Coordinates of C-alpha atoms and ligand atoms in Angstrom, one line a residue:
X1 CA -1.3 29.1 -19.4
X2 CA -2.3 25.8 -17.9
X3 CA -0.2 22.9 -19.2
X4 CA -1.8 20.0 -21.2
X5 CA -1.4 17.8 -18.1
X6 CA -3.3 19.0 -15.0
X7 CA -0.5 20.3 -12.9
X8 CA -1.3 18.3 -9.7
X9 CA 2.2 16.8 -9.5
X10 CA 5.5 18.5 -8.9
X11 CA 7.2 16.2 -11.3
X12 CA 10.9 15.5 -11.5
X13 CA 12.4 16.1 -15.0
X14 CA 13.5 12.5 -15.5
X15 CA 11.8 10.4 -18.2
X16 CA 12.3 6.6 -18.1
X17 CA 12.3 4.6 -21.2
X18 CA 13.0 1.1 -19.9
X19 CA 13.1 -0.9 -16.8
X20 CA 14.8 -4.2 -15.9
X21 CA 14.5 -5.8 -12.5
X22 CA 15.5 -3.3 -9.8
X23 CA 16.8 -0.8 -12.4
X24 CA 15.3 2.0 -14.5
X25 CA 16.9 3.5 -17.5
X26 CA 16.3 7.2 -18.3
X27 CA 16.4 9.1 -21.6
X28 CA 19.4 11.0 -20.2
X29 CA 21.4 7.8 -20.6
X30 CA 21.7 7.0 -16.9
X31 CA 20.7 3.9 -14.9
X32 CA 18.9 4.2 -11.6
X33 CA 18.5 1.7 -8.7
X34 CA 14.8 1.9 -8.1
X35 CA 13.9 2.1 -4.4
X36 CA 10.7 3.9 -5.3
X37 CA 9.0 1.1 -7.3
X38 CA 6.4 3.5 -8.5
X39 CA 5.4 3.9 -4.9
X40 CA 5.4 0.2 -3.8
X41 CA 3.8 -1.0 -7.0
X42 CA 6.4 -2.8 -9.1
X43 CA 6.9 -5.3 -6.4
X44 CA 8.6 -7.8 -8.7
X45 CA 10.8 -5.2 -10.4
X46 CA 10.4 -4.0 -14.0
X47 CA 9.7 -6.2 -17.0
X48 CA 9.6 -9.4 -14.9
X49 CA 9.5 -12.2 -17.6
X50 CA 6.7 -14.1 -16.1
X51 CA 4.5 -11.0 -15.9
X52 CA 5.4 -9.9 -19.4
X53 CA 4.5 -13.3 -20.8
X54 CA 1.2 -13.4 -18.9
X55 CA 0.1 -9.9 -20.1
X56 CA 1.2 -10.4 -23.7
X57 CA -0.5 -13.8 -23.9
X58 CA -3.7 -12.5 -22.5
X59 CA -3.5 -9.4 -24.8
X60 CA -3.6 -11.7 -27.8
X61 CA -6.8 -13.4 -26.6
X62 CA -9.2 -11.1 -24.9
X63 CA -8.9 -7.6 -23.2
X64 CA -12.3 -6.9 -21.9
X65 CA -15.8 -8.3 -21.8
X66 CA -17.4 -6.7 -18.7
X67 CA -18.5 -8.3 -15.5
X68 CA -21.8 -9.1 -17.2
X69 CA -20.0 -12.3 -18.2
X70 CA -17.8 -14.9 -16.5
X71 CA -14.1 -14.0 -16.4
X72 CA -12.1 -17.1 -15.8
X73 CA -8.9 -15.3 -14.7
X74 CA -11.0 -13.3 -12.2
X75 CA -12.6 -16.5 -10.7
X76 CA -9.1 -18.0 -10.4
X77 CA -7.5 -15.0 -8.8
X78 CA -10.4 -14.6 -6.4
X79 CA -10.2 -18.2 -5.3
X80 CA -6.5 -18.0 -4.9
X81 CA -6.7 -14.9 -2.7
X82 CA -9.5 -16.6 -0.6
X83 CA -7.2 -19.6 -0.3
X84 CA -4.2 -17.5 0.8
X85 CA -6.0 -15.2 3.3
X86 CA -8.7 -14.7 6.0
X87 CA -11.2 -13.7 3.2
X88 CA -14.1 -15.7 1.9
X89 CA -15.0 -13.4 -1.0
X90 CA -13.2 -10.8 -3.3
X91 CA -14.3 -7.8 -5.4
X92 CA -11.8 -6.5 -8.0
X93 CA -11.4 -2.8 -8.6
X94 CA -8.8 -0.7 -10.5
X95 CA -7.0 1.2 -7.7
X96 CA -6.4 1.4 -4.0
X97 CA -8.9 4.2 -3.5
X98 CA -11.7 2.2 -5.3
X99 CA -10.9 -0.9 -3.2
X100 CA -11.1 1.4 -0.1
X101 CA -14.4 2.9 -1.2
X102 CA -15.9 -0.6 -1.3
X103 CA -14.4 -1.4 2.0
X104 CA -16.2 1.7 3.5
X105 CA -19.4 0.9 1.7
X106 CA -19.4 -2.7 3.1
X107 CA -19.0 -1.2 6.6
X108 CA -22.2 0.8 6.2
X109 CA -24.2 -1.8 4.5
X110 CA -23.2 -4.5 7.0
X111 CA -24.6 -2.5 9.9
X112 CA -27.6 -1.5 7.9
X113 CA -28.5 -5.1 7.1
X114 CA -27.8 -6.0 10.8
X115 CA -30.6 -3.6 11.8
X116 CA -28.3 -0.8 12.8
X117 CA -28.7 1.9 10.1
X118 CA -27.6 4.5 12.8
X119 CA -24.2 2.9 12.8
X120 CA -22.5 4.5 9.9
X121 CA -19.4 6.2 11.3
X122 CA -15.9 4.9 10.8
X123 CA -13.0 5.6 13.3
X124 CA -9.8 6.0 11.4
X125 CA -6.3 7.2 12.5
X126 CA -4.3 10.4 12.1
X127 CA -1.4 10.2 9.8
X128 CA -3.2 7.7 7.6
X129 CA -3.7 7.7 3.8
X130 CA -6.5 5.9 2.0
X131 CA -6.7 7.5 -1.4
X132 CA -7.9 10.7 -3.2
X133 CA -11.6 10.1 -3.7
X134 CA -14.0 12.2 -1.6
X135 CA -14.8 9.4 0.9
X136 CA -11.2 8.1 1.2
X137 CA -10.0 11.7 1.8
X138 CA -12.5 12.1 4.5
X139 CA -11.5 8.7 6.0
X140 CA -7.9 9.8 6.3
X141 CA -8.9 13.3 7.5
X142 CA -5.7 14.9 6.3
X143 CA -6.5 18.7 6.3
X144 CA -3.9 19.4 3.6
X145 CA -5.7 17.2 1.0
X146 CA -9.2 18.1 2.1
X147 CA -8.8 21.8 1.9
X148 CA -11.0 23.4 -0.8
X149 CA -12.9 20.2 -1.5
X150 CA -15.5 20.7 1.3
X151 CA -18.1 19.7 2.3
X152 CA -16.1 16.7 3.6
X153 CA -17.9 13.4 3.3
X154 CA -19.7 12.8 6.7
X155 CA -19.1 9.9 9.0
X156 CA -15.4 9.7 10.0
X157 CA -13.8 10.2 13.4
X158 CA -10.1 10.3 14.0
X159 CA -7.8 9.2 16.8
X160 CA -4.1 8.8 17.2
X161 CA -2.5 5.8 15.4
X162 CA -1.3 3.3 17.9
X163 CA -3.4 4.4 20.9
X164 CA -5.9 1.8 21.9
X165 CA -7.4 3.9 24.8
X166 CA -8.3 6.7 22.3
X167 CA -9.8 4.2 19.9
X168 CA -11.9 2.6 22.6
X169 CA -13.0 6.0 23.9
X170 CA -14.1 7.1 20.4
X171 CA -16.6 4.3 19.9
X172 CA -20.2 5.5 20.0
X173 CA -23.6 4.0 19.2
X174 CA -23.1 5.4 15.7
X175 CA -19.8 3.6 15.1
X176 CA -19.8 1.0 12.3
X177 CA -16.2 0.1 11.9
X178 CA -12.5 0.8 12.7
X179 CA -10.1 1.5 9.9
X180 CA -6.3 1.3 9.9
X181 CA -3.3 0.8 7.8
X182 CA -1.5 -2.1 9.6
X183 CA 1.7 -0.2 8.7
X184 CA 1.2 3.5 7.8
X185 CA 2.9 4.3 4.5
X186 CA 2.4 7.9 3.2
X187 CA 2.1 9.3 6.7
X188 CA 5.7 8.4 7.5
X189 CA 6.3 4.6 7.5
X190 CA 4.9 3.8 11.0
X191 CA 4.6 0.2 12.1
X192 CA 2.0 -0.3 14.8
X193 CA 3.0 -0.8 18.4
X194 CA 3.1 -4.4 19.4
X195 CA -0.4 -5.7 20.3
X196 CA -2.1 -2.8 18.6
X197 CA -3.9 -4.7 15.9
X198 CA -4.9 -7.4 18.3
X199 CA -6.3 -4.7 20.6
X200 CA -8.3 -3.2 17.7
X201 CA -9.7 -6.7 16.9
X202 CA -10.9 -6.9 20.5
X203 CA -12.5 -3.5 20.5
X204 CA -14.3 -4.3 17.2
X205 CA -15.6 -7.6 18.6
X206 CA -16.7 -6.1 21.9
X207 CA -18.8 -3.4 20.2
X208 CA -20.0 -5.3 17.1
X209 CA -17.9 -3.2 14.7
X210 CA -16.1 -4.3 11.6
X211 CA -12.4 -4.2 11.5
X212 CA -11.1 -2.7 8.2
X213 CA -7.5 -2.9 7.1
X214 CA -6.0 -0.8 4.3
X215 CA -3.1 -3.0 3.0
X216 CA -2.9 -1.1 -0.3
X217 CA 0.8 -0.3 0.4
X218 CA 1.9 -2.7 3.2
X219 CA 0.3 -5.8 1.6
X220 CA 1.3 -8.1 -1.2
X221 CA 4.5 -9.4 0.3
X222 CA 6.0 -6.0 1.1
X223 CA 6.6 -6.8 4.8
X224 CA 7.8 -10.3 4.2
X225 CA 4.5 -12.0 4.7
X226 CA 1.8 -11.9 2.1
X227 CA -0.1 -9.4 4.3
X228 CA 1.3 -7.2 7.1
X229 CA -1.5 -8.2 9.6
X230 CA -0.2 -11.8 9.5
X231 CA 2.8 -10.7 11.7
X232 CA 0.3 -10.2 14.5
X233 CA -1.9 -13.2 13.8
X234 CA -4.9 -10.8 13.7
X235 CA -7.4 -10.8 10.8
X236 CA -9.7 -8.0 9.7
X237 CA -13.3 -8.4 8.4
X238 CA -12.6 -6.4 5.3
X239 CA -9.3 -5.4 3.6
X240 CA -8.4 -3.2 0.6
X241 CA -5.3 -4.1 -1.5
X242 CA -3.9 -2.8 -4.7
X243 CA -0.4 -1.5 -5.6
X244 CA 1.8 -4.6 -5.6
X245 CA -1.1 -6.8 -6.7
X246 CA -0.7 -5.9 -10.3
X247 CA 3.1 -5.4 -10.3
X248 CA 2.5 -2.2 -12.3
X249 CA -0.7 -3.1 -14.0
X250 CA -3.6 -1.1 -12.4
X251 CA -5.7 -3.4 -10.2
X252 CA -7.2 -3.3 -6.7
X253 CA -9.3 -5.6 -4.6
X254 CA -11.5 -5.7 -1.6
X255 CA -11.3 -8.9 0.4
X256 CA -14.0 -9.8 3.0
X257 CA -15.1 -12.5 5.3
X258 CA -18.5 -14.1 4.6
X259 CA -20.0 -12.4 7.6
X260 CA -19.0 -8.9 6.3
X261 CA -19.6 -9.6 2.7
X262 CA -23.1 -11.3 2.9
X263 CA -24.8 -7.8 2.7
X264 CA -23.4 -7.3 -0.8
X265 CA -25.9 -8.8 -3.2
X266 CA -26.5 -8.5 -7.0
X267 CA -26.6 -4.8 -8.0
X268 CA -25.2 -3.4 -4.7
X269 CA -21.8 -2.5 -6.3
X270 CA -20.0 -2.6 -9.6
X271 CA -17.2 -1.6 -11.8
X272 CA -16.8 -1.5 -15.6
X273 CA -13.1 -2.3 -15.7
X274 CA -12.6 -4.0 -12.3
X275 CA -11.2 -7.5 -12.7
X276 CA -10.8 -7.4 -16.5
X277 CA -8.9 -10.2 -18.2
X278 CA -5.7 -8.2 -18.6
X279 CA -5.5 -7.2 -14.9
X280 CA -6.4 -10.7 -13.8
X281 CA -3.7 -12.3 -16.0
X282 CA -1.1 -10.1 -14.4
X283 CA -2.5 -10.5 -10.9
X284 CA -2.4 -14.3 -11.2
X285 CA 1.2 -14.1 -12.5
X286 CA 2.2 -11.9 -9.5
X287 CA 0.7 -14.5 -7.2
X288 CA 2.5 -17.3 -9.0
X289 CA 5.8 -15.7 -8.0
X290 CA 4.8 -14.5 -4.5
X291 CA 3.4 -17.9 -3.5
X292 CA 6.6 -19.8 -4.4
X293 CA 7.9 -21.2 -1.2
X294 CA 11.2 -19.3 -1.2
X295 CA 9.8 -15.9 -2.1
X296 CA 8.5 -14.4 1.1
X297 CA 11.4 -15.8 3.2
X298 CA 13.7 -14.0 0.7
X299 CA 11.9 -10.8 1.2
X300 CA 12.2 -11.2 5.0
X301 CA 15.9 -12.0 4.8
X302 CA 16.9 -9.2 2.5
X303 CA 14.7 -6.7 4.4
X304 CA 16.4 -7.5 7.7
X305 CA 19.8 -7.0 6.0
X306 CA 18.7 -3.6 4.6
X307 CA 17.3 -2.5 7.9
X308 CA 20.5 -3.5 9.8
X309 CA 22.6 -1.6 7.3
X310 CA 20.3 1.5 7.6
X311 CA 20.5 1.4 11.4
X312 CA 24.3 1.6 11.0
X313 CA 24.0 4.6 8.8
X314 CA 21.7 6.3 11.3
X315 CA 24.3 5.7 14.0
X316 CA 27.1 7.0 11.7
X317 CA 25.3 10.1 10.5
X318 CA 23.2 11.5 13.4
X319 CA 23.1 15.0 11.8
X320 CA 21.5 13.6 8.7
X321 CA 19.3 10.7 9.9
X322 CA 17.3 10.4 13.1
X323 CA 15.9 6.9 12.8
X324 CA 15.3 3.9 10.5
X325 CA 11.9 2.4 10.8
X326 CA 9.3 0.3 9.1
X327 CA 8.5 -3.3 8.3
X328 CA 10.0 -5.6 5.8
X329 CA 10.8 -3.6 2.6
X330 CA 8.5 -0.8 3.6
X331 CA 11.3 1.2 5.2
X332 CA 11.7 4.8 6.2
X333 CA 14.6 7.0 7.2
X334 CA 13.4 9.8 9.4
X335 CA 15.7 12.6 8.5
X336 CA 17.3 15.4 10.5
X337 CA 18.1 17.2 7.2
X338 CA 15.2 17.8 4.8
X339 CA 13.9 14.5 3.4
X340 CA 13.3 16.0 -0.1
X341 CA 16.8 17.4 -0.3
X342 CA 18.3 14.1 0.6
X343 CA 16.0 12.4 -2.0
X344 CA 17.3 14.8 -4.7
X345 CA 20.9 14.1 -3.7
X346 CA 20.4 10.3 -3.8
X347 CA 18.8 10.6 -7.2
X348 CA 21.8 12.5 -8.5
X349 CA 23.9 9.5 -7.3
X350 CA 21.6 7.0 -9.0
X351 CA 19.2 5.9 -6.3
X352 CA 15.5 6.6 -6.5
X353 CA 13.5 7.0 -3.3
X354 CA 10.1 8.5 -2.2
X355 CA 9.4 11.0 0.5
X356 CA 6.7 10.5 3.1
X357 CA 5.2 12.5 6.0
X358 CA 7.1 13.2 9.2
X359 CA 10.2 14.2 7.2
X360 CA 10.7 10.5 6.3
X361 CA 12.5 9.3 3.2
X362 CA 10.8 6.1 2.0
X363 CA 12.7 3.1 0.7
X364 CA 10.5 0.8 -1.3
X365 CA 12.7 -1.5 -3.3
X366 CA 11.3 -4.3 -5.4
X367 CA 10.8 -7.5 -3.4
X368 CA 13.2 -9.3 -5.7
X369 CA 16.0 -7.1 -4.3
X370 CA 19.4 -8.9 -4.0
X371 CA 22.1 -8.6 -1.3
X372 CA 24.4 -7.0 -3.9
X373 CA 21.7 -4.3 -4.6
X374 CA 21.4 -3.7 -0.8
X375 CA 25.1 -3.0 -0.7
X376 CA 24.9 -0.8 -3.8
X377 CA 22.1 1.3 -2.2
X378 CA 23.8 1.5 1.1
X379 CA 27.0 2.7 -0.6
X380 CA 25.1 5.5 -2.3
X381 CA 23.3 6.6 0.9
X382 CA 26.6 6.4 2.8
X383 CA 28.3 8.6 0.2
X384 CA 25.5 11.2 0.1
X385 CA 25.2 11.3 3.9
X386 CA 29.0 11.6 4.3
X387 CA 29.1 14.6 2.0
X388 CA 26.1 16.2 3.6
X389 CA 26.5 19.9 4.6
X390 CA 23.6 21.1 6.7
Ligands
LIG1 C1 -1.7 4.4 -2.4 C2 -2.6 4.1 -1.3 C3 -4.0 4.2 -1.5 C4 -4.6 4.7 -2.8 O1 -4.3 3.9 -3.9 P1 -4.6 4.5 -5.3 O2 -4.3 3.3 -6.2 O3 -3.6 5.6 -5.5 O4 -6.0 5.0 -5.4 C5 -4.8 3.9 -0.4 N1 -4.3 3.4 0.7 C6 -3.0 3.3 0.9 C7 -2.5 2.8 2.2 C8 -2.1 3.7 -0.1 O5 -0.8 3.6 0.1

């Protein structure tokens, strides 16, 4: 008999009843150091007092009124994101996939309005992940997720991540845009080769294409800058964000330059829930914290410490780990042993992690991580790796 919940997840048996900072408390009475963060979502940890206050205060005033009316918190968050980024305009959605859908829609509409309706194709990268809607699945082109859901949405071509020659060679008269995750998350925590994003910008400019970034996972402070592309000093035309933006409250956003966004006029897109007062109150509260001048430098500092400690463990346990890689606090341990087995063993010892493609174990601690918590996590990984029997 089918369970009451559609069995699309192979869920672990743990149930959490409370969270506090970097820790989760389960109904089994145990406390866990959370290096999963709900898959890069609870960027400020659990029950952050400023977020709790923002949400509860808004909850007592107004939950929802629809985008048929002005939403003060949405106006404010939009203006703040414009102020903090390359973007000139923002649309709020409820998830990463939705933010990505609009990103893809803008690419088509932009070329259409520019007199090039034949330019509708998007070149994306192998190993990427962009969401679970029909178009975002097609964009990523992962056969495992597409199987059985054919026909696949038309209009996507794929090249190897990190290879500029392949990207350039894939451009045709039908190409509208290039899409990449500046740091691949689900696919195995892959940072781009140096100069890759800049090269993509050049290809896009040369051929009149839009450059689309998916920073749903790598954005919102995760790499130690507000957005990962800032490390290369390269800006996209359109960018999807979500995950950390709401710190655990569902929200996504599509950010665009004026040039890219000008094609989107009244009636061309919409969302019932997108940008509702609750989500906006939390989003603004998240930005309050992330834009404090010491916040991102802290992320950078603690991330470098964690990475250095992981590198030591890789050297110490070559039969368990092959490599530590990633950017900021989007880190991965490529495993020699099976990633899921190590993940289970770490959880037994009180550390939560997430697996990723390429046999990688993903470490996604909250950005409020302390040096003491780095030491605690490293101690657990050291113990598990030390006891590992292949
Ligand atoms: C999680 C993720 C998405 C999809 O976000 P949802 O909120 O699950 O729809 C899209 N792109 C990237 C890079 C992601 O990590």
